[in-house]
JSON list of C-alpha atoms in Angstrom, two decimals:
[
{"chain": "A", "resi": 1, "resn": "UNK", "atom": "CA", "xyz": [-17.14, -1.84, -8.67]},
{"chain": "A", "resi": 2, "resn": "UNK", "atom": "CA", "xyz": [-15.55, 1.57, -8.55]},
{"chain": "A", "resi": 3, "resn": "UNK", "atom": "CA", "xyz": [-15.15, 3.97, -11.63]},
{"chain": "A", "resi": 4, "resn": "UNK", "atom": "CA", "xyz": [-11.69, 5.23, -10.39]},
{"chain": "A", "resi": 5, "resn": "UNK", "atom": "CA", "xyz": [-8.62, 4.43, -12.70]},
{"chain": "A", "resi": 6, "resn": "UNK", "atom": "CA", "xyz": [-6.28, 2.06, -11.26]},
{"chain": "A", "resi": 7, "resn": "UNK", "atom": "CA", "xyz": [-2.72, 3.16, -11.84]},
{"chain": "A", "resi": 8, "resn": "UNK", "atom": "CA", "xyz": [0.37, 0.87, -12.13]},
{"chain": "A", "resi": 9, "resn": "UNK", "atom": "CA", "xyz": [3.91, 2.04, -12.78]},
{"chain": "A", "resi": 10, "resn": "UNK", "atom": "CA", "xyz": [5.66, -0.39, -14.75]},
{"chain": "A", "resi": 11, "resn": "UNK", "atom": "CA", "xyz": [9.25, -0.89, -13.75]},
{"chain": "A", "resi": 12, "resn": "UNK", "atom": "CA", "xyz": [11.43, -2.58, -16.58]},
{"chain": "A", "resi": 13, "resn": "UNK", "atom": "CA", "xyz": [14.92, -1.39, -16.36]},
{"chain": "A", "resi": 14, "resn": "UNK", "atom": "CA", "xyz": [15.90, -4.08, -18.86]},
{"chain": "A", "resi": 15, "resn": "UNK", "atom": "CA", "xyz": [14.59, -6.87, -21.08]},
{"chain": "A", "resi": 16, "resn": "UNK", "atom": "CA", "xyz": [14.78, -9.53, -18.40]},
{"chain": "A", "resi": 17, "resn": "UNK", "atom": "CA", "xyz": [12.72, -7.78, -15.59]},
{"chain": "A", "resi": 18, "resn": "UNK", "atom": "CA", "xyz": [10.10, -9.60, -13.79]},
{"chain": "A", "resi": 19, "resn": "UNK", "atom": "CA", "xyz": [6.61, -9.26, -15.12]},
{"chain": "A", "resi": 20, "resn": "UNK", "atom": "CA", "xyz": [4.79, -10.55, -12.16]},
{"chain": "A", "resi": 21, "resn": "UNK", "atom": "CA", "xyz": [4.09, -7.14, -10.59]},
{"chain": "A", "resi": 22, "resn": "UNK", "atom": "CA", "xyz": [2.16, -6.06, -13.89]},
{"chain": "A", "resi": 23, "resn": "UNK", "atom": "CA", "xyz": [0.38, -9.49, -14.11]},
{"chain": "A", "resi": 24, "resn": "UNK", "atom": "CA", "xyz": [-0.84, -9.18, -10.35]},
{"chain": "A", "resi": 25, "resn": "UNK", "atom": "CA", "xyz": [-2.05, -5.66, -11.02]},
{"chain": "A", "resi": 26, "resn": "UNK", "atom": "CA", "xyz": [-3.87, -6.63, -14.15]},
{"chain": "A", "resi": 27, "resn": "UNK", "atom": "CA", "xyz": [-5.51, -9.57, -12.38]},
{"chain": "A", "resi": 28, "resn": "UNK", "atom": "CA", "xyz": [-6.66, -7.30, -9.51]},
{"chain": "A", "resi": 29, "resn": "UNK", "atom": "CA", "xyz": [-8.06, -4.51, -11.64]},
{"chain": "A", "resi": 30, "resn": "UNK", "atom": "CA", "xyz": [-10.14, -6.76, -13.98]},
{"chain": "A", "resi": 31, "resn": "UNK", "atom": "CA", "xyz": [-13.25, -4.65, -13.31]},
{"chain": "A", "resi": 32, "resn": "UNK", "atom": "CA", "xyz": [-11.74, -1.28, -13.39]},
{"chain": "A", "resi": 33, "resn": "UNK", "atom": "CA", "xyz": [-10.02, 1.14, -15.97]},
{"chain": "A", "resi": 34, "resn": "UNK", "atom": "CA", "xyz": [-6.32, 1.17, -15.81]},
{"chain": "A", "resi": 35, "resn": "UNK", "atom": "CA", "xyz": [-3.49, 3.10, -16.72]},
{"chain": "A", "resi": 36, "resn": "UNK", "atom": "CA", "xyz": [0.18, 1.81, -17.11]},
{"chain": "A", "resi": 37, "resn": "UNK", "atom": "CA", "xyz": [2.80, 4.37, -16.66]},
{"chain": "A", "resi": 38, "resn": "UNK", "atom": "CA", "xyz": [5.92, 3.50, -18.62]},
{"chain": "A", "resi": 39, "resn": "UNK", "atom": "CA", "xyz": [8.32, 6.15, -17.24]},
{"chain": "A", "resi": 40, "resn": "UNK", "atom": "CA", "xyz": [10.36, 3.78, -15.74]},
{"chain": "A", "resi": 41, "resn": "UNK", "atom": "CA", "xyz": [10.82, 1.49, -18.86]},
{"chain": "A", "resi": 42, "resn": "UNK", "atom": "CA", "xyz": [14.04, 1.19, -20.74]},
{"chain": "A", "resi": 43, "resn": "UNK", "atom": "CA", "xyz": [12.79, -1.20, -23.25]},
{"chain": "A", "resi": 44, "resn": "UNK", "atom": "CA", "xyz": [9.73, -3.23, -23.75]},
{"chain": "A", "resi": 45, "resn": "UNK", "atom": "CA", "xyz": [10.43, -7.00, -24.14]},
{"chain": "A", "resi": 46, "resn": "UNK", "atom": "CA", "xyz": [8.24, -8.91, -26.62]},
{"chain": "A", "resi": 47, "resn": "UNK", "atom": "CA", "xyz": [6.68, -10.93, -23.57]},
{"chain": "A", "resi": 48, "resn": "UNK", "atom": "CA", "xyz": [5.67, -7.55, -21.83]},
{"chain": "A", "resi": 49, "resn": "UNK", "atom": "CA", "xyz": [4.25, -6.23, -25.10]},
{"chain": "A", "resi": 50, "resn": "UNK", "atom": "CA", "xyz": [2.22, -9.46, -25.65]},
{"chain": "A", "resi": 51, "resn": "UNK", "atom": "CA", "xyz": [0.65, -9.02, -22.23]},
{"chain": "A", "resi": 52, "resn": "UNK", "atom": "CA", "xyz": [-0.15, -5.35, -22.93]},
{"chain": "A", "resi": 53, "resn": "UNK", "atom": "CA", "xyz": [-1.73, -5.77, -26.29]},
{"chain": "A", "resi": 54, "resn": "UNK", "atom": "CA", "xyz": [-3.69, -8.66, -24.69]},
{"chain": "A", "resi": 55, "resn": "UNK", "atom": "CA", "xyz": [-5.02, -6.83, -21.70]},
{"chain": "A", "resi": 56, "resn": "UNK", "atom": "CA", "xyz": [-5.74, -3.72, -24.02]},
{"chain": "A", "resi": 57, "resn": "UNK", "atom": "CA", "xyz": [-7.99, -5.84, -26.06]},
{"chain": "A", "resi": 58, "resn": "UNK", "atom": "CA", "xyz": [-9.70, -7.48, -23.21]},
{"chain": "A", "resi": 59, "resn": "UNK", "atom": "CA", "xyz": [-10.24, -4.19, -21.20]},
{"chain": "A", "resi": 60, "resn": "UNK", "atom": "CA", "xyz": [-11.62, -2.25, -24.51]},
{"chain": "A", "resi": 61, "resn": "UNK", "atom": "CA", "xyz": [-14.03, -5.38, -25.23]},
{"chain": "A", "resi": 62, "resn": "UNK", "atom": "CA", "xyz": [-15.39, -5.02, -21.93]},
{"chain": "A", "resi": 63, "resn": "UNK", "atom": "CA", "xyz": [-16.00, -1.25, -22.37]},
{"chain": "A", "resi": 64, "resn": "UNK", "atom": "CA", "xyz": [-13.27, -0.41, -19.73]},
{"chain": "A", "resi": 65, "resn": "UNK", "atom": "CA", "xyz": [-10.63, 2.40, -20.09]},
{"chain": "A", "resi": 66, "resn": "UNK", "atom": "CA", "xyz": [-7.12, 0.98, -20.73]},
{"chain": "A", "resi": 67, "resn": "UNK", "atom": "CA", "xyz": [-4.13, 3.47, -21.33]},
{"chain": "A", "resi": 68, "resn": "UNK", "atom": "CA", "xyz": [-0.51, 3.39, -21.66]},
{"chain": "A", "resi": 69, "resn": "UNK", "atom": "CA", "xyz": [1.06, 6.57, -20.60]},
{"chain": "A", "resi": 70, "resn": "UNK", "atom": "CA", "xyz": [4.53, 8.47, -20.29]},
{"chain": "A", "resi": 71, "resn": "UNK", "atom": "CA", "xyz": [6.10, 6.35, -23.02]},
{"chain": "A", "resi": 72, "resn": "UNK", "atom": "CA", "xyz": [9.66, 6.69, -23.07]},
{"chain": "A", "resi": 73, "resn": "UNK", "atom": "CA", "xyz": [11.99, 6.76, -26.19]},
{"chain": "A", "resi": 74, "resn": "UNK", "atom": "CA", "xyz": [13.25, 3.19, -25.37]},
{"chain": "A", "resi": 75, "resn": "UNK", "atom": "CA", "xyz": [9.63, 2.21, -25.40]},
{"chain": "A", "resi": 76, "resn": "UNK", "atom": "CA", "xyz": [8.99, 3.50, -28.60]},
{"chain": "A", "resi": 77, "resn": "UNK", "atom": "CA", "xyz": [12.26, 2.14, -30.13]},
{"chain": "A", "resi": 78, "resn": "UNK", "atom": "CA", "xyz": [11.13, -1.28, -28.68]},
{"chain": "A", "resi": 79, "resn": "UNK", "atom": "CA", "xyz": [7.51, -1.00, -30.40]},
{"chain": "A", "resi": 80, "resn": "UNK", "atom": "CA", "xyz": [9.19, -0.41, -33.71]},
{"chain": "A", "resi": 81, "resn": "UNK", "atom": "CA", "xyz": [11.61, -3.50, -33.24]},
{"chain": "A", "resi": 82, "resn": "UNK", "atom": "CA", "xyz": [8.72, -5.61, -32.66]},
{"chain": "A", "resi": 83, "resn": "UNK", "atom": "CA", "xyz": [6.82, -4.48, -35.79]},
{"chain": "A", "resi": 84, "resn": "UNK", "atom": "CA", "xyz": [4.51, -1.90, -34.34]},
{"chain": "A", "resi": 85, "resn": "UNK", "atom": "CA", "xyz": [3.87, 1.91, -34.64]},
{"chain": "A", "resi": 86, "resn": "UNK", "atom": "CA", "xyz": [6.03, 3.82, -32.21]},
{"chain": "A", "resi": 87, "resn": "UNK", "atom": "CA", "xyz": [2.91, 5.62, -31.29]},
{"chain": "A", "resi": 88, "resn": "UNK", "atom": "CA", "xyz": [0.81, 2.37, -30.94]},
{"chain": "A", "resi": 89, "resn": "UNK", "atom": "CA", "xyz": [-0.64, 3.13, -27.67]},
{"chain": "A", "resi": 90, "resn": "UNK", "atom": "CA", "xyz": [-0.97, 6.90, -28.15]},
{"chain": "A", "resi": 91, "resn": "UNK", "atom": "CA", "xyz": [-4.69, 7.63, -29.14]},
{"chain": "A", "resi": 92, "resn": "UNK", "atom": "CA", "xyz": [-7.83, 9.55, -27.36]},
{"chain": "A", "resi": 93, "resn": "UNK", "atom": "CA", "xyz": [-7.33, 7.82, -24.14]},
{"chain": "A", "resi": 94, "resn": "UNK", "atom": "CA", "xyz": [-3.55, 7.86, -23.82]},
{"chain": "A", "resi": 95, "resn": "UNK", "atom": "CA", "xyz": [-2.56, 11.38, -25.23]}
]
């Protein structure tokens, strides 16, 4: 098992974008800390948010790092529309 953080650039130019690359990344990084880069995200669809929240809970329950970085204004608006704080993923691990 490596201690290096695995990084994935989430590419969601619209709400109907395919989540398969994110799912494959998360499956392949199950025993490692991960960072999800949201700089290419225009809007976070609810199905993606569900996946991120679930993965975050799983990783942290196993004592592994999980961060969501480079959150765009569109992401923040999506989080608010979906009932979460716009800074939901900003904490000591993501700041």
